[in-house]
Coordinates of C-alpha atoms and ligand atoms in Angstrom, one line a residue:
M635 CA 30.9 -0.8 -6.2
T636 CA 33.0 -3.9 -5.8
Y637 CA 31.3 -7.2 -6.6
H638 CA 32.2 -10.3 -4.7
S639 CA 31.6 -14.1 -5.0
W640 CA 32.6 -17.0 -2.8
L641 CA 32.1 -20.8 -2.4
E642 CA 29.2 -22.0 -0.2
C643 CA 27.8 -25.4 0.8
T644 CA 24.9 -26.4 -1.4
R645 CA 23.2 -28.1 1.5
G646 CA 22.5 -24.8 3.3
C647 CA 24.8 -25.4 6.3
G648 CA 26.3 -22.0 5.7
T649 CA 30.0 -23.0 5.4
Q650 CA 31.9 -20.7 3.1
Y651 CA 35.3 -20.7 1.4
S652 CA 37.2 -18.4 -1.0
I653 CA 36.8 -18.9 -4.7
Y654 CA 40.5 -19.6 -4.8
D655 CA 40.6 -22.3 -2.1
V656 CA 41.4 -25.7 -3.4
I657 CA 38.3 -27.5 -2.1
Y658 CA 35.3 -29.2 -3.6
H659 CA 33.2 -30.4 -0.6
C660 CA 31.9 -28.8 2.6
E661 CA 34.2 -29.9 5.4
K662 CA 31.2 -29.8 7.8
C663 CA 28.6 -31.9 6.0
G664 CA 30.2 -33.2 2.8
G665 CA 27.9 -31.3 0.4
L666 CA 29.1 -29.9 -2.9
L667 CA 30.0 -26.2 -3.0
D668 CA 28.3 -23.6 -5.1
V669 CA 29.5 -20.1 -6.1
E670 CA 27.4 -17.5 -4.5
H671 CA 27.3 -13.8 -5.3
D672 CA 26.8 -10.6 -3.3
I673 CA 23.4 -10.0 -4.9
E674 CA 22.8 -6.8 -2.9
A675 CA 26.0 -5.3 -4.5
L676 CA 24.8 -6.3 -8.0
K677 CA 21.5 -4.4 -7.4
D678 CA 23.5 -1.2 -7.7
R679 CA 22.7 -1.4 -11.4
S680 CA 19.0 -1.6 -12.5
S681 CA 17.9 -4.6 -14.6
E682 CA 17.7 -2.3 -17.6
K683 CA 21.3 -1.2 -17.0
W684 CA 22.5 -4.8 -16.8
K685 CA 20.7 -5.6 -20.0
S686 CA 22.2 -2.7 -21.9
L687 CA 25.7 -3.4 -20.5
F688 CA 25.5 -7.1 -21.6
D689 CA 24.1 -6.0 -25.0
E690 CA 26.8 -3.4 -25.5
R691 CA 29.6 -5.9 -24.8
T692 CA 28.3 -8.6 -27.1
R693 CA 31.1 -9.6 -29.5
S694 CA 33.1 -6.4 -28.7
N695 CA 36.8 -6.6 -29.0
Q696 CA 37.6 -5.1 -25.7
W697 CA 39.3 -7.9 -23.7
P698 CA 37.8 -9.9 -22.2
Y699 CA 34.2 -8.6 -22.6
G700 CA 33.5 -9.9 -26.1
S701 CA 33.3 -13.5 -24.7
G702 CA 29.8 -14.7 -24.0
I703 CA 31.0 -15.5 -20.5
W704 CA 33.2 -12.6 -19.6
G705 CA 30.8 -10.1 -21.0
K706 CA 28.9 -11.1 -17.9
K707 CA 32.0 -11.1 -15.7
E708 CA 30.3 -9.3 -12.7
W709 CA 27.8 -12.2 -12.5
I710 CA 30.3 -15.0 -12.9
L711 CA 33.7 -14.3 -11.4
P712 CA 33.9 -10.6 -10.5
Q713 CA 37.2 -10.6 -8.6
I714 CA 39.5 -12.1 -11.2
N715 CA 42.1 -9.8 -12.9
N716 CA 41.3 -9.4 -16.6
E717 CA 45.0 -10.2 -17.5
N718 CA 44.7 -13.7 -16.0
I719 CA 41.5 -14.6 -17.9
V720 CA 42.0 -17.5 -20.4
S721 CA 39.3 -17.1 -23.1
M722 CA 38.7 -18.1 -26.7
Y723 CA 35.8 -15.8 -26.9
E724 CA 33.4 -18.7 -26.3
G725 CA 29.6 -18.3 -26.1
H726 CA 27.4 -16.2 -28.4
T727 CA 26.6 -19.3 -30.4
N728 CA 23.7 -18.9 -32.8
L729 CA 20.2 -19.6 -31.7
F730 CA 18.9 -21.3 -34.8
W731 CA 15.2 -21.0 -35.8
A732 CA 14.5 -24.6 -36.7
R733 CA 11.8 -23.5 -39.1
Q734 CA 11.4 -26.7 -41.2
L735 CA 11.7 -29.2 -38.3
G736 CA 9.3 -27.1 -36.2
A737 CA 6.8 -27.0 -39.1
E738 CA 7.1 -30.8 -39.5
I739 CA 6.3 -31.5 -35.9
G740 CA 3.7 -28.7 -35.4
V741 CA 5.8 -26.4 -33.1
P742 CA 6.6 -23.4 -35.4
D743 CA 8.4 -21.5 -32.6
L744 CA 11.2 -24.2 -32.3
W745 CA 14.8 -23.1 -31.8
V746 CA 18.1 -24.9 -31.5
K747 CA 20.9 -23.3 -29.4
Q748 CA 24.0 -24.3 -31.3
C749 CA 26.5 -24.6 -28.5
G750 CA 28.6 -27.0 -30.5
N751 CA 29.7 -24.2 -32.8
S752 CA 32.4 -23.3 -30.3
H753 CA 36.1 -23.4 -29.9
T754 CA 36.4 -27.2 -29.0
G755 CA 33.0 -28.1 -30.5
S756 CA 30.9 -28.4 -27.3
F757 CA 29.3 -26.3 -24.6
K758 CA 32.0 -27.4 -22.2
D759 CA 34.0 -24.4 -23.3
L760 CA 31.6 -22.1 -21.4
G761 CA 32.6 -23.5 -18.0
M762 CA 36.2 -24.3 -18.8
T763 CA 37.2 -20.7 -19.5
V764 CA 36.1 -19.9 -15.9
L765 CA 37.8 -22.8 -14.3
V766 CA 41.1 -22.4 -16.1
S767 CA 41.1 -18.6 -15.6
A768 CA 40.7 -19.2 -11.9
V769 CA 43.6 -21.6 -11.8
N770 CA 45.6 -19.1 -13.8
Q771 CA 44.8 -16.5 -11.1
M772 CA 45.8 -18.9 -8.3
L773 CA 49.1 -19.6 -10.0
A774 CA 49.7 -15.8 -10.4
D775 CA 49.0 -15.5 -6.6
G776 CA 51.6 -18.2 -5.9
K777 CA 49.4 -21.3 -5.2
P778 CA 51.4 -24.5 -5.8
I779 CA 49.3 -26.2 -8.5
R780 CA 51.1 -28.6 -10.7
A781 CA 48.3 -29.6 -13.1
V782 CA 44.6 -29.5 -13.7
A783 CA 42.9 -32.9 -14.1
A784 CA 39.5 -34.2 -15.3
A785 CA 37.6 -37.4 -15.9
S786 CA 35.7 -37.1 -19.1
T787 CA 33.2 -38.6 -21.6
G788 CA 35.2 -36.7 -24.3
D789 CA 34.1 -33.0 -24.3
T790 CA 35.3 -31.9 -20.9
S791 CA 38.8 -33.2 -21.8
A792 CA 38.8 -31.5 -25.1
A793 CA 37.9 -28.2 -23.5
L794 CA 40.3 -28.6 -20.6
A795 CA 43.2 -29.5 -22.8
A796 CA 42.7 -26.5 -25.1
Y797 CA 42.3 -23.9 -22.4
A798 CA 45.1 -25.3 -20.3
A799 CA 47.4 -25.3 -23.4
A800 CA 46.4 -21.7 -24.1
A801 CA 47.5 -20.8 -20.5
G802 CA 50.6 -23.0 -20.5
I803 CA 49.2 -25.1 -17.6
P804 CA 49.7 -28.9 -17.7
S805 CA 46.5 -31.0 -17.9
V806 CA 45.8 -34.6 -17.1
I807 CA 42.9 -36.3 -18.8
L808 CA 41.2 -39.6 -17.7
L809 CA 39.1 -41.2 -20.4
P810 CA 37.2 -44.5 -20.5
R811 CA 39.0 -46.5 -23.1
G812 CA 37.0 -47.1 -26.3
K813 CA 34.0 -45.1 -25.0
V814 CA 34.8 -41.7 -26.6
S815 CA 34.7 -40.8 -30.3
T816 CA 38.0 -40.7 -32.3
A817 CA 37.7 -36.9 -32.6
Q818 CA 37.3 -36.5 -28.8
L819 CA 40.3 -38.7 -28.2
V820 CA 42.5 -36.8 -30.6
Q821 CA 41.6 -33.3 -29.3
P822 CA 43.5 -33.5 -26.0
I823 CA 46.3 -35.4 -27.6
A824 CA 46.8 -32.6 -30.1
N825 CA 46.7 -30.0 -27.3
G826 CA 49.5 -31.7 -25.4
A827 CA 47.5 -33.0 -22.4
L828 CA 48.7 -36.1 -20.6
V829 CA 46.0 -38.5 -21.8
L830 CA 45.3 -41.5 -19.7
S831 CA 43.0 -44.0 -21.3
L832 CA 41.6 -46.3 -18.6
D833 CA 40.1 -49.7 -18.8
T834 CA 36.8 -48.6 -17.1
D835 CA 33.7 -46.5 -17.7
F836 CA 33.3 -42.7 -17.0
D837 CA 32.1 -43.4 -13.4
G838 CA 35.3 -45.4 -12.8
C839 CA 37.4 -42.5 -14.2
M840 CA 35.5 -40.1 -12.0
S841 CA 36.3 -42.0 -8.8
I842 CA 40.0 -42.2 -9.7
V843 CA 40.2 -38.5 -10.4
Q844 CA 38.5 -37.6 -7.2
A845 CA 41.1 -39.7 -5.2
L846 CA 43.9 -38.2 -7.3
T847 CA 42.8 -34.6 -6.6
A848 CA 42.9 -35.2 -2.8
D849 CA 46.5 -34.0 -3.6
P850 CA 45.9 -30.2 -3.6
T851 CA 48.6 -29.6 -6.2
I852 CA 46.4 -31.4 -8.8
Y853 CA 43.3 -29.2 -9.3
L854 CA 40.0 -30.9 -10.2
A855 CA 38.2 -29.7 -13.4
N856 CA 35.1 -31.8 -13.3
S857 CA 31.7 -30.1 -12.9
M858 CA 31.4 -31.0 -9.2
N859 CA 33.8 -28.0 -9.1
S860 CA 31.3 -25.2 -9.2
L861 CA 33.6 -22.8 -11.1
R862 CA 32.6 -24.8 -14.2
I863 CA 28.9 -24.3 -13.4
E864 CA 29.4 -20.6 -13.1
G865 CA 30.5 -20.4 -16.7
Q866 CA 27.9 -22.8 -17.9
K867 CA 25.1 -20.8 -16.3
S868 CA 25.6 -18.2 -19.0
I869 CA 23.7 -20.4 -21.4
G870 CA 20.2 -19.6 -20.0
I871 CA 21.1 -15.9 -19.7
E872 CA 22.3 -15.8 -23.3
I873 CA 19.2 -17.6 -24.7
V874 CA 16.9 -15.0 -23.0
Q875 CA 19.2 -12.2 -24.3
Q876 CA 19.0 -13.5 -27.8
F877 CA 15.2 -13.4 -27.6
G878 CA 15.4 -9.7 -26.7
W879 CA 15.2 -10.6 -23.0
E880 CA 12.0 -12.7 -23.5
V881 CA 11.7 -16.0 -21.6
P882 CA 10.9 -19.1 -23.8
D883 CA 8.2 -21.6 -22.6
W884 CA 10.5 -24.7 -22.6
I885 CA 14.2 -25.5 -22.6
I886 CA 15.2 -29.1 -23.3
I887 CA 18.7 -30.2 -22.3
P888 CA 20.5 -33.5 -22.5
A889 CA 21.8 -34.6 -19.1
G890 CA 24.5 -36.9 -17.8
N891 CA 26.5 -35.8 -14.8
L892 CA 23.8 -33.1 -14.3
G893 CA 26.2 -30.1 -14.0
N894 CA 24.7 -28.4 -17.0
V895 CA 21.1 -28.6 -16.1
S896 CA 22.0 -27.2 -12.7
A897 CA 23.9 -24.4 -14.4
L898 CA 21.1 -23.6 -16.7
G899 CA 18.8 -23.1 -13.7
R900 CA 21.2 -21.0 -11.8
G901 CA 21.7 -18.5 -14.5
L902 CA 17.9 -18.1 -15.0
L903 CA 17.3 -17.8 -11.3
M904 CA 19.9 -15.1 -11.0
M905 CA 18.3 -13.1 -13.8
R906 CA 15.0 -13.3 -11.9
E907 CA 16.5 -12.3 -8.6
L908 CA 18.1 -9.2 -10.3
G909 CA 14.8 -8.4 -12.1
L910 CA 15.9 -9.0 -15.7
I911 CA 13.0 -11.5 -16.1
N912 CA 9.9 -12.2 -14.0
S913 CA 8.9 -15.6 -15.2
L914 CA 10.8 -18.9 -15.7
P915 CA 10.7 -21.4 -18.5
R916 CA 10.0 -25.0 -17.9
I917 CA 13.0 -27.3 -18.2
A918 CA 12.9 -30.8 -19.7
C919 CA 15.9 -33.0 -18.9
A920 CA 16.6 -35.6 -21.6
Q921 CA 18.5 -38.8 -20.7
A922 CA 19.5 -41.8 -22.8
A923 CA 17.4 -44.8 -21.8
N924 CA 20.7 -46.7 -21.5
A925 CA 22.0 -44.3 -18.9
N926 CA 19.0 -43.0 -17.1
P927 CA 19.5 -42.7 -13.3
L928 CA 17.8 -39.2 -13.1
Y929 CA 14.8 -40.5 -15.1
L930 CA 14.4 -43.4 -12.6
S931 CA 14.7 -41.0 -9.7
Y932 CA 12.2 -38.6 -11.3
K933 CA 9.7 -41.5 -11.6
T934 CA 9.7 -41.8 -7.8
G935 CA 9.3 -38.1 -7.3
F936 CA 13.0 -37.7 -6.5
K937 CA 12.5 -39.7 -3.4
E938 CA 16.1 -40.9 -3.5
Y939 CA 19.3 -40.8 -5.4
V940 CA 19.5 -43.6 -8.0
S941 CA 22.6 -44.8 -9.7
V942 CA 22.8 -47.4 -12.4
E943 CA 25.6 -49.1 -14.3
A944 CA 25.4 -47.1 -17.5
Q945 CA 25.0 -49.2 -20.6
T946 CA 26.5 -48.4 -24.0
T947 CA 24.8 -45.6 -25.8
S948 CA 25.6 -43.6 -29.0
A949 CA 25.1 -40.6 -26.7
S950 CA 28.5 -41.4 -25.2
A951 CA 28.9 -37.9 -23.6
I952 CA 26.0 -38.7 -21.3
Q953 CA 26.8 -42.3 -20.7
I954 CA 27.0 -41.8 -16.9
G955 CA 25.4 -43.9 -14.2
A956 CA 26.3 -42.1 -11.0
P957 CA 25.7 -38.4 -11.6
V958 CA 27.7 -36.1 -9.3
S959 CA 25.4 -33.0 -9.4
Y960 CA 22.2 -34.9 -8.5
E961 CA 21.2 -32.6 -5.6
R962 CA 21.8 -29.5 -7.5
A963 CA 19.8 -30.7 -10.5
V964 CA 16.8 -31.8 -8.4
K965 CA 16.7 -28.3 -6.8
V966 CA 16.6 -26.8 -10.3
L967 CA 14.0 -29.2 -11.6
R968 CA 11.7 -28.4 -8.7
A969 CA 12.1 -24.7 -9.1
F970 CA 11.3 -24.9 -12.9
D971 CA 8.4 -27.3 -12.7
G972 CA 10.8 -29.6 -14.6
V973 CA 10.3 -33.0 -16.2
V974 CA 12.7 -35.8 -17.1
D975 CA 12.2 -38.1 -20.0
Q976 CA 14.4 -40.6 -21.8
A977 CA 15.1 -41.6 -25.4
S978 CA 16.0 -45.1 -26.6
E979 CA 18.9 -45.8 -29.0
D980 CA 16.3 -46.0 -31.8
E981 CA 14.6 -42.8 -30.8
L982 CA 17.8 -40.7 -30.4
A983 CA 19.4 -41.9 -33.6
N984 CA 16.3 -41.4 -35.8
A985 CA 15.6 -38.0 -34.1
S986 CA 19.1 -36.9 -34.9
A987 CA 18.9 -38.0 -38.5
R988 CA 15.5 -36.4 -39.0
A989 CA 16.8 -33.1 -37.7
D990 CA 19.8 -33.4 -40.1
R991 CA 17.4 -33.7 -43.0
T992 CA 16.3 -30.1 -42.2
G993 CA 19.9 -28.8 -42.4
L994 CA 21.2 -29.3 -38.9
Y995 CA 24.1 -31.7 -38.2
T996 CA 23.3 -33.0 -34.7
C997 CA 25.4 -34.9 -32.2
P998 CA 23.8 -38.0 -30.6
Q999 CA 23.2 -36.1 -27.3
T1000 CA 21.2 -33.5 -29.2
G1001 CA 19.4 -36.5 -30.7
V1002 CA 18.4 -37.5 -27.1
A1003 CA 16.9 -34.0 -26.5
L1004 CA 15.1 -34.1 -29.9
G1005 CA 13.8 -37.6 -29.3
V1006 CA 12.3 -36.4 -26.0
L1007 CA 10.9 -33.3 -27.8
F1008 CA 9.2 -35.4 -30.4
K1009 CA 7.5 -37.6 -27.7
M1010 CA 6.4 -34.6 -25.6
V1011 CA 4.8 -33.0 -28.6
E1012 CA 3.1 -36.2 -29.6
R1013 CA 1.7 -36.5 -26.0
G1014 CA 0.5 -32.9 -26.2
E1015 CA 2.8 -31.8 -23.4
M1016 CA 4.1 -29.0 -25.7
T1017 CA 1.6 -27.1 -27.8
P1018 CA 1.8 -25.2 -31.1
D1019 CA 1.9 -21.9 -29.2
D1020 CA 4.9 -22.8 -27.1
R1021 CA 8.3 -21.3 -27.8
V1022 CA 10.7 -24.3 -27.4
V1023 CA 14.5 -24.2 -27.2
V1024 CA 16.6 -27.4 -27.7
I1025 CA 20.1 -27.1 -26.4
S1026 CA 22.4 -28.7 -28.8
T1027 CA 25.5 -29.5 -26.7
A1028 CA 28.1 -30.6 -29.2
H1029 CA 29.0 -30.5 -32.9
G1030 CA 28.0 -33.4 -35.0
L1031 CA 31.4 -33.5 -36.6
K1032 CA 32.8 -35.1 -33.4
F1033 CA 30.6 -38.1 -34.0
T1034 CA 31.4 -39.3 -37.5
D1035 CA 31.2 -43.0 -36.7
F1036 CA 27.7 -42.6 -35.3
K1037 CA 26.6 -40.9 -38.5
V1038 CA 28.3 -43.4 -40.8
N1039 CA 26.9 -46.4 -38.9
Y1040 CA 23.4 -44.9 -38.9
H1041 CA 23.3 -44.4 -42.6
E1042 CA 24.7 -47.9 -43.1
N1043 CA 21.9 -49.2 -40.8
A1044 CA 24.7 -50.7 -38.6
L1045 CA 23.8 -49.2 -35.2
S1046 CA 22.7 -51.8 -32.7
G1047 CA 19.1 -51.4 -31.5
V1048 CA 18.4 -48.9 -34.3
E1049 CA 16.2 -49.3 -37.3
T1050 CA 17.5 -46.6 -39.7
R1051 CA 14.5 -44.6 -41.0
Y1052 CA 16.2 -41.6 -42.6
G1053 CA 19.2 -43.5 -44.2
N1054 CA 20.9 -41.9 -47.2
P1055 CA 23.9 -44.0 -48.1
P1056 CA 25.9 -43.0 -51.2
L1057 CA 25.2 -44.7 -54.5
E1058 CA 28.3 -46.4 -55.9
L1059 CA 28.3 -46.1 -59.7
S1060 CA 30.7 -46.6 -62.5
A1061 CA 32.1 -43.4 -64.0
D1062 CA 29.5 -43.3 -66.7
L1063 CA 27.3 -40.4 -67.7
G1064 CA 24.4 -42.6 -68.5
A1065 CA 24.5 -44.3 -65.1
V1066 CA 24.8 -41.0 -63.4
N1067 CA 21.8 -39.6 -65.3
D1068 CA 19.8 -42.6 -64.5
A1069 CA 20.5 -42.3 -60.8
I1070 CA 19.5 -38.6 -60.8
N1071 CA 16.3 -39.3 -62.7
R1072 CA 15.4 -42.1 -60.3
A1073 CA 16.0 -40.0 -57.3
I1074 CA 14.8 -36.5 -58.3
R1075 CA 11.6 -35.7 -60.3
Ligands
PLP1396 C1 28.8 -32.9 -20.9 C2 27.8 -33.1 -21.9 C3 26.4 -33.2 -21.7 C4 25.8 -33.3 -20.3 O1 26.2 -32.4 -19.4 P1 26.2 -32.9 -17.8 O2 26.7 -31.8 -17.0 O3 27.2 -34.1 -17.8 O4 24.8 -33.4 -17.5 C5 25.6 -33.3 -22.8 N1 26.0 -33.3 -24.0 C6 27.3 -33.2 -24.3 C7 27.8 -33.2 -25.7 C8 28.2 -33.0 -23.3 O5 29.5 -33.0 -23.6
ZN1397 ZN1 27.8 -28.1 4.5

């Protein structure tokens, strides 16, 4: 059986394109495009057969199936040649039982999906392997593409630069100057990308890159390009797989441009369509209160698209005021009986630090998701019986300034409640002993 996928208008007007066309919008109605699959063809394997195939391939060394993405190749990008795939064996990140944190808040079945434990330190690797592989295939087929370009809040650019470098494809990165962490700025520099640091915010970079990629020789790598979403949709599938194909009650995900929540939903819906699961989790979308357009729209029952001028937030990877994948995300939230909540700077920073005290090392975006979790539990919207998964989107090591400033009580709008600054002492055994005896009984 040959499996097949194509691009199709998200607004249901029926317009279709090839996966390998350089196009991001429907020419008829202007809607974004989604990757669609020949579901009838995929039904040639039973749900049990798909499960065992995916389980067998997990972490295997048979190229490219050991990747968390390419182990599910038939569901993601079936028609690509394996030799053109660009993969770092992304995915298969650990699903951490947050035993101590869960016990503290009264949700013993609490899990943190550690997507930051990945090649470039964020879950952007999941989608970027698919996009860069597709470009590599297009180049092999003789398409005249000079470079791949993306606007970024820091993690997309790190992933793009790494995967493009691995494939020998030039990459162009547009970053909002002073609004990404030092680690995130250095990552694409190290990988040899052309890094353009612009005097604007993410939304400003996004509109420039959209204009730039009207030139078909510069390929757009932002998540309005649904090839990214296809890779990122593996996250929901992988979580269910890690629970032995059981569906959790809740998944909480931090959200900015809204590509990732859309992807999470797509993967789970595909599993249901192919019979691997027969229920859906509920999804909670977590936004920083300083960049909360989806939250504001949710409050009106998604009556209309809302954009805001995003204010500074420590959760800089989701400091986005005009989310591109709004329509996709609303569809998903409706299908999953979803909710949207927000966390203030004080809530996200203290939530992140509280989780760190239980052995995690959370990025500020994960702090937003945790802040929302804590509030939902307090309001009784999650109960002690619920199995809850928090998607941790990046590694905390990318956000050192955030951590240092928190522990020095120097984050604006934050009252540090879990601070643990180092004690500065003279090199004197008595002083050291005194300090230990004061701190530890
Ligand atoms: C990209 C990103 C998000 C949000 O994903 P969107 O698709 O922009 O909603 C959250 N956390 C981190 C660390 C990210 O890099
Ligand atoms: Zn259309």
